[in-house]
Amino acid sequence: MFKKFTVYILISLVSIVGISFPIVKSPEKWYEFPNIPGLEENAKIIFFHVPLSWLAVLAFLMSTYFSIRYLRKKDFTDDLKSYTSAQLGLIFCILATVTGSVWAKLAWGSFWNWDPRETSIFAILLIYGAYFALRSSLDNEEKRATLAAVYSCIAFITVPFFVFIMPRIMTGLHPGSADDSTSGPVVSFKMNMNMRVVFFVSLGAFTLLYSWLWSLGYRALLLKEKFLKSQEGLEQ
Amino acid sequence: MIRSMWALFKKDLQSEIRTRYAINSLGMFIIVTVSVILFSLGSEKLAQNLTGGLFWVVVFFTAMSGLSRAFVSEEERGTVMTLHLIARPTVILGGKLFFNLGLIFLMNSVTFLLFSGFFETFVFKSPDIFLLVFIFGNIGIAVAATIIAAIIAKASGKATLYPVLSFPILLPLMLIVIDLTKTSLEGTTYTDAGIELSFLACYDIVMLVISYLLFDFIWKD
Amino acid sequence: MATNQYHLEIENLTKTFSRRIVFKNINYKYEKNGIYGISGFNGAGKSTLVKTIANIITPTRGVVAHINDNSLIPNDELHNYIGFLSPYIVFYEEFTAMENIFHFAKIRNVELDIDYVRSLFMQLGIEDRKNDQLKTYSSGMKQRFKLVFALAHHPKLVILDEPTSNLDEKGKESFYQIIREVSKNSIILIASNESTDLALCSSILHLEEYKK
């Protein structure tokens, strides 16, 4: 209950502040954001797009972590945890792709450019898609849990390749990528204090949102399992 | 252990020689695909930077249509339990991997010859680098395709799922080999291509290790 | 009793399929060579139990300990200690019986005792068909060949799941004769409901007792 309330307050706060505070050339008042060259007004998407992408990756990580734990201990609840995380991950991944792509239209002139970051998130989307396709094709619960866990482990080891190889093969357009001419990470150098505070509050709020949704989804799945079990007990 | 793997490979090979299923269907698949490309080109010439990409597209789909058989055929015939009874999981993985390696090198050499014959622009300025790309690329595809085939076989051989599951896994490999093929068509040096080549070798090794680690979970019910 | 020879201990063995209990807390020891039976009605889990003992299925809880020379045989080496006959086994039909046996010995990486295999073929009456492809075999002949497959590598533990299905009287007789012969040097488990099969056994495990 407390978590739900905190998430509500924080996300509303971030939305209002992030959207309404003006961006000016040289910020003087406390509510003014600085102008980042190359981003201008579009910079405000950072409060939403970056946390969403971060959650897409975090959910993927958590899903793999629970998959490995399932393979080690064969505890059925670990599979449910992994599955819940992957479900959320897919939603966040789609949202991150859409927000990024809208921003790309304004900043780079087209919705999709095969920038390294875009390719990576595309790959993560494909992995999620394949993971769910595999799960839905298997009826036996034990088999489904094991094979899905194995697949997410295999998929996970391709991640470092995307991180290290993409920038070498493709030129990056994304702010903060290696050959961004106005170089340097966006977060640490080009934001002023109040922007950074809003950004990190947003990051925290979204992470909290994830953990709330995750425990909700997990408990729902667990209840469903218990219900099925009790029904089978009645039949016998 | 290698001897057992080799024995399993020989069993599959003899079975293949007797039925000629994979060779025939994959051979036809390659011919059909290349002729579709030729028809769609008409009298136009294919630009050089496209041939490299097209080559790997054909390779990918050939692999996706043929390499799942190694495990799916055992599952379909019901011989999985027999294999359980005569060998440890690592031997099964090794034997099937040998077979898929043989198949993919044979098929891709045929594709390469067809491409060289039909497309004038498919000529390499740095053939030595392309040879390395060809070898590492084929090994990587064979390893990843073999472990995914084992998963597919347990999902009662759902053939459409195979490329769906394989593509995200093979994506980094495909991006590197397509890029390297393009540069070796145009001419490149070992110093320029070195990092990509070592990434390719890394991918092969990492895939091999993870397959070895995870295969037991897939194989045992 | 401490023996150096191969023996089998089953401790607290439990298997459940998702929510259904197949069997629960089986404790049993097979220490001396001989013939032992496993009985249970259809669907009681006989096949599941023998597959679990043969390390094809992992148990939900409990251990199957295969012990040789006072030490546990590791899972990876187990397959050469076990001979297994089951209705679910399928062989490579495009090969002849002998080719199948040759390939299996190579994959097992064991020396093939060709004289023994030949004598098995002889006793089972399929000697003249051993170089025919398996797809030409009748179901009774396939059943006979399965026994050759189970015994060819001199296993210490022979598991026979419904050994005499599809067999005529003459076939059953030769099966029993071979089984008695083999039981002098190995432990034989027979999972069956046939009274003639179970008559061979010195003790019988009733699966009905392990449901609750």
Short mmCIF file of C-alpha atoms in Angstrom, two decimals, chain B residues 2 9 12 56 102 113 115 119 138 198 218:
data_model
loop_
_atom_site.label_atom_id
_atom_site.label_comp_id
_atom_site.label_asym_id
_atom_site.label_seq_id
_atom_site.Cartn_x
_atom_site.Cartn_y
_atom_site.Cartn_z
CA ILE B 2 35.68 -37.81 -28.61
CA PHE B 9 28.61 -38.72 -36.11
CA ASP B 12 24.23 -40.06 -38.49
CA TRP B 56 24.69 -14.58 -45.56
CA GLY B 102 29.89 -31.04 -41.72
CA LEU B 113 30.49 -21.58 -55.57
CA PHE B 115 27.51 -17.04 -55.88
CA PHE B 119 27.50 -12.84 -59.58
CA ASN B 138 30.06 -21.31 -40.10
CA SER B 198 38.53 -11.86 -32.58
CA ILE B 218 17.58 -29.60 -22.17
#
